[in-house]
Short mmCIF file of C-alpha atoms in Angstrom, two decimals:
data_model
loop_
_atom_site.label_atom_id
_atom_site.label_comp_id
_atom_site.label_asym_id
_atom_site.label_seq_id
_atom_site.Cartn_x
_atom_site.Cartn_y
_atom_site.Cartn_z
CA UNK A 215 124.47 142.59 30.71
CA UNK A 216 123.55 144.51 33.43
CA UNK A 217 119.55 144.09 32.49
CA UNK A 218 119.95 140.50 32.26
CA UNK A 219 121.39 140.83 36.11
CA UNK A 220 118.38 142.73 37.22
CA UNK A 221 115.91 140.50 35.30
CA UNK A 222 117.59 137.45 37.11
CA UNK A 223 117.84 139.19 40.51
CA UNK A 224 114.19 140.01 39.98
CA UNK A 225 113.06 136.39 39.47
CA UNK A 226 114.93 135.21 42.19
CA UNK A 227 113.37 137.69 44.78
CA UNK A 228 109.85 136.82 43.38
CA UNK A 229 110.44 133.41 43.95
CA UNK A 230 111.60 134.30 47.69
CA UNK A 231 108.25 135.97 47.98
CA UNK A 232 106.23 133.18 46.63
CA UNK A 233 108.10 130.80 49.17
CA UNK A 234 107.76 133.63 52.11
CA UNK A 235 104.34 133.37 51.22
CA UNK A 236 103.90 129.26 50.94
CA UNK A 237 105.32 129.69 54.75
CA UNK A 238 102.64 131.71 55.41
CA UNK A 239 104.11 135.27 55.95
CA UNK A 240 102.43 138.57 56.31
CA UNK A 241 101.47 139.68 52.97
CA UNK A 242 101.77 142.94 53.98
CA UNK A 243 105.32 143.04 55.10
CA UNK A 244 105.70 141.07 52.22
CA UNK A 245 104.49 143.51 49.74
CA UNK A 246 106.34 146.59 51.37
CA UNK A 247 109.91 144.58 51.24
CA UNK A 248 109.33 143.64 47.82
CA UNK A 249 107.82 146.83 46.51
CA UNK A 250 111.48 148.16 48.26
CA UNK A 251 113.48 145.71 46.87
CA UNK A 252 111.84 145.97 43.39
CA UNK A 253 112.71 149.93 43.20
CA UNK A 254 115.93 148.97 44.22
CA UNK A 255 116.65 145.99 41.37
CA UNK A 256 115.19 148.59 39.09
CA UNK A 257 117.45 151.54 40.18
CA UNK A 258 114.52 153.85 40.40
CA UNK A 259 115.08 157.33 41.99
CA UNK A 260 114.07 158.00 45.40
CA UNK A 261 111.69 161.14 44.82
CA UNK A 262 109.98 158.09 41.90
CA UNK A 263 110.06 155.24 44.58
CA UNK A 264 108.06 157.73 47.08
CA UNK A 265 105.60 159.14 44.96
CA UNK A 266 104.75 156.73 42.31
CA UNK A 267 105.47 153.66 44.47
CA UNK A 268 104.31 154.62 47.86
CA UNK A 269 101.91 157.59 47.47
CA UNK A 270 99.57 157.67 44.78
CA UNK A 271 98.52 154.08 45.13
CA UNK A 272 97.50 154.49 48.02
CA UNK A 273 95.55 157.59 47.47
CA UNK A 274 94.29 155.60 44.57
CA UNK A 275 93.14 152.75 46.78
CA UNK A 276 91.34 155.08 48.87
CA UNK A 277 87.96 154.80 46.88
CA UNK A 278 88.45 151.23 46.98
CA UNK A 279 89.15 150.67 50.52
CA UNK A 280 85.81 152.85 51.19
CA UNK A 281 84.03 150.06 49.22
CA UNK A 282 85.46 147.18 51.22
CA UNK A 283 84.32 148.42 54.98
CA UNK A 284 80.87 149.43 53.59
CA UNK A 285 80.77 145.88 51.90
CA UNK A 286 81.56 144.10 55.34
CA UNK A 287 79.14 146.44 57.13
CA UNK A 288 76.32 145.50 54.69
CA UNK A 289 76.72 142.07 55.32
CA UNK A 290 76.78 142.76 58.77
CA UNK A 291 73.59 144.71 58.59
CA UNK A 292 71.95 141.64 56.40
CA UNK A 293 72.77 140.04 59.72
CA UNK A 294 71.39 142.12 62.60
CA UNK A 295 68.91 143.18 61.18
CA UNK A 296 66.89 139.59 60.82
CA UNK A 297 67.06 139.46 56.65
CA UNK A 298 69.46 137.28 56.38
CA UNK A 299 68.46 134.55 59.50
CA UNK A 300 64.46 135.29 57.91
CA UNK A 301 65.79 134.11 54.17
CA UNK A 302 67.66 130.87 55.89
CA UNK A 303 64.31 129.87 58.37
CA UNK A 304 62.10 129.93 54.67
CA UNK A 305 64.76 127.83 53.16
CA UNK A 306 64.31 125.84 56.69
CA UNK A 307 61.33 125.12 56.05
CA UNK A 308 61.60 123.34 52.91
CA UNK A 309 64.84 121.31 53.74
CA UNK A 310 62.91 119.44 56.44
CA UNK A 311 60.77 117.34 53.61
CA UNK A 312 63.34 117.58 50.79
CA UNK A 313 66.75 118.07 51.46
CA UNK A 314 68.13 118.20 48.04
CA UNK A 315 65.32 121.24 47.27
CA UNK A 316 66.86 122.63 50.66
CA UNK A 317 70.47 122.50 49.25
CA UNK A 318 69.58 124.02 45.95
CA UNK A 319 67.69 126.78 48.30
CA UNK A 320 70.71 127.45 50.37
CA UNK A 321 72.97 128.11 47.14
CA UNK A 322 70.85 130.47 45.67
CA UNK A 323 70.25 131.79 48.82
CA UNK A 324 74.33 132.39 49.40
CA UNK A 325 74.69 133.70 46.26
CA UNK A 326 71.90 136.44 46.66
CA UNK A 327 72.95 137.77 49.88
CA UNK A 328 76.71 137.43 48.25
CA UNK A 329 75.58 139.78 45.40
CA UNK A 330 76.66 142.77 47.61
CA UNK A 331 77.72 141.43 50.92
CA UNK A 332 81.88 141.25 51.42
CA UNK A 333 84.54 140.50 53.80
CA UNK A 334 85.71 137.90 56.10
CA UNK A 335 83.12 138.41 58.92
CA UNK A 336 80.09 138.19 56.25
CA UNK A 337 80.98 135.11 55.64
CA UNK A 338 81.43 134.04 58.78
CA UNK A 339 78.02 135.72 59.62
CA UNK A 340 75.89 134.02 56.68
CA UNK A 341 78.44 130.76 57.28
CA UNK A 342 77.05 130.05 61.18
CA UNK A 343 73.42 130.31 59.81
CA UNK A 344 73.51 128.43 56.11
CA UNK A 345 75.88 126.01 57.30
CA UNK A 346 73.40 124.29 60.15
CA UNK A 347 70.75 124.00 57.78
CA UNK A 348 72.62 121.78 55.22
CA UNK A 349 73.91 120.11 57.83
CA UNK A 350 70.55 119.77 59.28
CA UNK A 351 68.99 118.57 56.37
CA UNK A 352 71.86 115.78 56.23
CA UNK A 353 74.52 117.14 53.92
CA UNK A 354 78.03 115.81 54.88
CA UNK A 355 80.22 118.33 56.41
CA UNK A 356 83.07 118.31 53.37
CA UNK A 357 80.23 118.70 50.92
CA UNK A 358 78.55 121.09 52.26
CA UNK A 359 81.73 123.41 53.23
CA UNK A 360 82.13 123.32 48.84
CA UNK A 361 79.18 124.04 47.92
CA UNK A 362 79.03 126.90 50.44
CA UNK A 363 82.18 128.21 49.22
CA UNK A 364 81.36 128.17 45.76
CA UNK A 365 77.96 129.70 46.07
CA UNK A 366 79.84 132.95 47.77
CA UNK A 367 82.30 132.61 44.91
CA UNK A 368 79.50 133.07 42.30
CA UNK A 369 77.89 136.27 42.90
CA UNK A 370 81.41 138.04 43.38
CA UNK A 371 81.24 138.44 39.53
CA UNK A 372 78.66 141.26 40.24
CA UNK A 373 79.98 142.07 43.63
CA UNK A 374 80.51 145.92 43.79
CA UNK A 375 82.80 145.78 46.41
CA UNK A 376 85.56 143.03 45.01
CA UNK A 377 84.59 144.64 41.32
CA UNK A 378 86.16 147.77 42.69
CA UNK A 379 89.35 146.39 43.98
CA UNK A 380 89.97 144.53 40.13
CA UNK A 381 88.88 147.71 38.53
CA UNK A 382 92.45 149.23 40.24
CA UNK A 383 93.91 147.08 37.60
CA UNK A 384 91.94 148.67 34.69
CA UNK A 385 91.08 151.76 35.47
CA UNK A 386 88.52 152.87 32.33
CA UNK A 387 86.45 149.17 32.89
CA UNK A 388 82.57 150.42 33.72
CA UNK A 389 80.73 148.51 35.78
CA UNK A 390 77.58 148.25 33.42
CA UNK A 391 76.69 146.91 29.61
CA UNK A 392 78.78 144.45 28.45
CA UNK A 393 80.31 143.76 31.67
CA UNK A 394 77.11 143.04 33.75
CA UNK A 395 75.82 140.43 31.15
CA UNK A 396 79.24 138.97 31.65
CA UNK A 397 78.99 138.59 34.91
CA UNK A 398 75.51 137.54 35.29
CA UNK A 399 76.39 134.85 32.65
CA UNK A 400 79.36 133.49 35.14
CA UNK A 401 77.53 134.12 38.02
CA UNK A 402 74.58 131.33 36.14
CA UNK A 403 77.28 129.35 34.89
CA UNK A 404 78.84 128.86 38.28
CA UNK A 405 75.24 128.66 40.17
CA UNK A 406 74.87 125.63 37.71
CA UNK A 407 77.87 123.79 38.03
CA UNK A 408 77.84 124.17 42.00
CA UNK A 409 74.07 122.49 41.58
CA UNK A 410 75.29 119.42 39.63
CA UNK A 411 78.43 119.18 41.97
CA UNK A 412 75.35 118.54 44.99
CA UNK A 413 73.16 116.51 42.32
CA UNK A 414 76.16 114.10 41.48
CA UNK A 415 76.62 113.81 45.50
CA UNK A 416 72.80 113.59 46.05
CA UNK A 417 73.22 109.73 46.93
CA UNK A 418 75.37 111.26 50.32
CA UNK A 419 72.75 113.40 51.65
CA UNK A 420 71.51 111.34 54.85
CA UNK A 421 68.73 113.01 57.11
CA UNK A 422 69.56 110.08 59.50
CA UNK A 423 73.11 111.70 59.92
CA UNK A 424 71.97 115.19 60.85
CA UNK A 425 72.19 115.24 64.22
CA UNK A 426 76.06 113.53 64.55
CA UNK A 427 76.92 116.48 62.03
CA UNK A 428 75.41 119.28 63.81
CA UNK A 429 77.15 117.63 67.12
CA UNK A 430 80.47 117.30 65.37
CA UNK A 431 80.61 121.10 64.97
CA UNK A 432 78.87 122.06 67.91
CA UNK A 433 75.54 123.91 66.19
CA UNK A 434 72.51 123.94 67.50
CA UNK A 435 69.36 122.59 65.11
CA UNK A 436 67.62 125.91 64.83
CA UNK A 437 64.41 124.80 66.98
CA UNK A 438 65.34 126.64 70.20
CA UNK A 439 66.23 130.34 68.22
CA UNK A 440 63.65 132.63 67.88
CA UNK A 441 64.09 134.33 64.20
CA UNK A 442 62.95 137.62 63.53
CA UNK A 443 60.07 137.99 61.45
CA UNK A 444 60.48 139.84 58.47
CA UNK A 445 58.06 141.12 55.51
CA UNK A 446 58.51 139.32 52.05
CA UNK A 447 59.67 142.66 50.59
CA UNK A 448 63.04 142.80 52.87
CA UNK A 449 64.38 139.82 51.00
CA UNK A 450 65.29 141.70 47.48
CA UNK A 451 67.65 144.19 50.45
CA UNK A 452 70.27 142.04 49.21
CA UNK A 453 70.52 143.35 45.51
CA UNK A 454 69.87 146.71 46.15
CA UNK A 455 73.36 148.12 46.08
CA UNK A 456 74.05 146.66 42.89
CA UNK A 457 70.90 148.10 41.73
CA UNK A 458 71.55 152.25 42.92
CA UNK A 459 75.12 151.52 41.44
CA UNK A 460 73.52 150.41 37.99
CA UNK A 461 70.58 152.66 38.18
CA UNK A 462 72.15 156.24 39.77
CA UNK A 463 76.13 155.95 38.69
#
């Protein structure tokens, strides 16, 4: 009886969270009260609650976090240092003859600077550069916000950084073998389907309408900024993390 209490009580405060969530709480103060709440449902000992609750995940999470600031700094690097701007100006290039090539260019193009770039401001980094150029190229805003989107989602099946975080969840998973031709299989399979998805809308894409959409969001067209130029060779920087962690782990 008193198990089917706790089971009950349990559902009930997971459903709080999920609605404390839909609100749009913290998720932070939202996992501490629940991970406090939870020991307490389960009537587990205090020395337990401390130590396998509170302390050794986050010791365990160290490694993790470690991966996650060195991810965001690497996309900030891709950034600053001219690679990623120098990738966008060649796909540039194209986009102003054929915009569908351009779109295809800018997907692969996300999803190769994706392949090891993380975080928030990467996104926002690579997002204020690729984003002009379909929109430059005449790509309606909603359109080319998914494809975007779904380009960064791609590579994060080989992403070191997010691969990391999931491995916390299976601790003996390699990141190698079976699991990279796994990934790169999704990461095709997703590349593909994001393609058709701009194919299917190809009809939408309107060079006439560049201009309104670049005004809409406030961008500038490109024309004015001076772009760092950058050997050939800098553009596989990108997929060179994944490649020391395959080659030298």
């Amino acid at each position: 009886m008193l198990s089917t209490i706790s089971a009950i009580l349990l559902l009930i405060s997971f459903a709080g969270f999920i609605w404390y969530v839909v609100k749009g709480g913290n998720l932070m103060i939202g996992f501490f009260v629940m991970a406090i709440l939870w020991s307490i449902l389960g009537m587990v000992p205090a020395d337990q609650v401390i130590q396998k609750v509170f302390a050794e995940p986050a010791l365990n999470y160290g490694p993790t976090i470690i991966y996650i600031v060195f991810g965001s700094w690497f996309g900030r690097v891709l950034v600053e240092s001219g690679i990623a701007p120098a990738i966008s100006e060649e796909t540039n290039k194209v986009g102003k003859k054929k915009p569908l090539i351009a779109g295809i260019l800018v997907i692969l193009v996300t999803a190769l600077i994706f392949v090891s770039a993380y975080g928030v401001g990467s996104v926002i980094a690579i997002g204020v550069i690729l984003l002009p150029i379909l929109l430059s190229v005449g790509v309606p805003r909603d359109l080319a916000l998914s494809v975007f989107s779904l380009s960064i989602g791609a590579p994060m099946y080989l992403n070191v950084v997010l691969y990391n975080q999931i491995k916390a969840f299976f601790p003996h998973a390699q990141y190698g073998g079976k699991y990279l031709i796994f990934g790169a299989a999704a990461m095709v399979v997703q590349l593909i389907a994001v393609v058709i998805l701009l194919l299917l809308n190809r009809k939408r894409i309107d060079p006439s309408k560049a201009d309104e959409n670049l005004k809409i969001i406030g961008a500038e067209t490109g024309q004015d900024s001076e772009t760092k130029r950058m050997p050939k060779i800098a553009f596989i920087i990108p997929v060179v993390p994944v490649l020391m962690n395959m080659l030298f782990k």
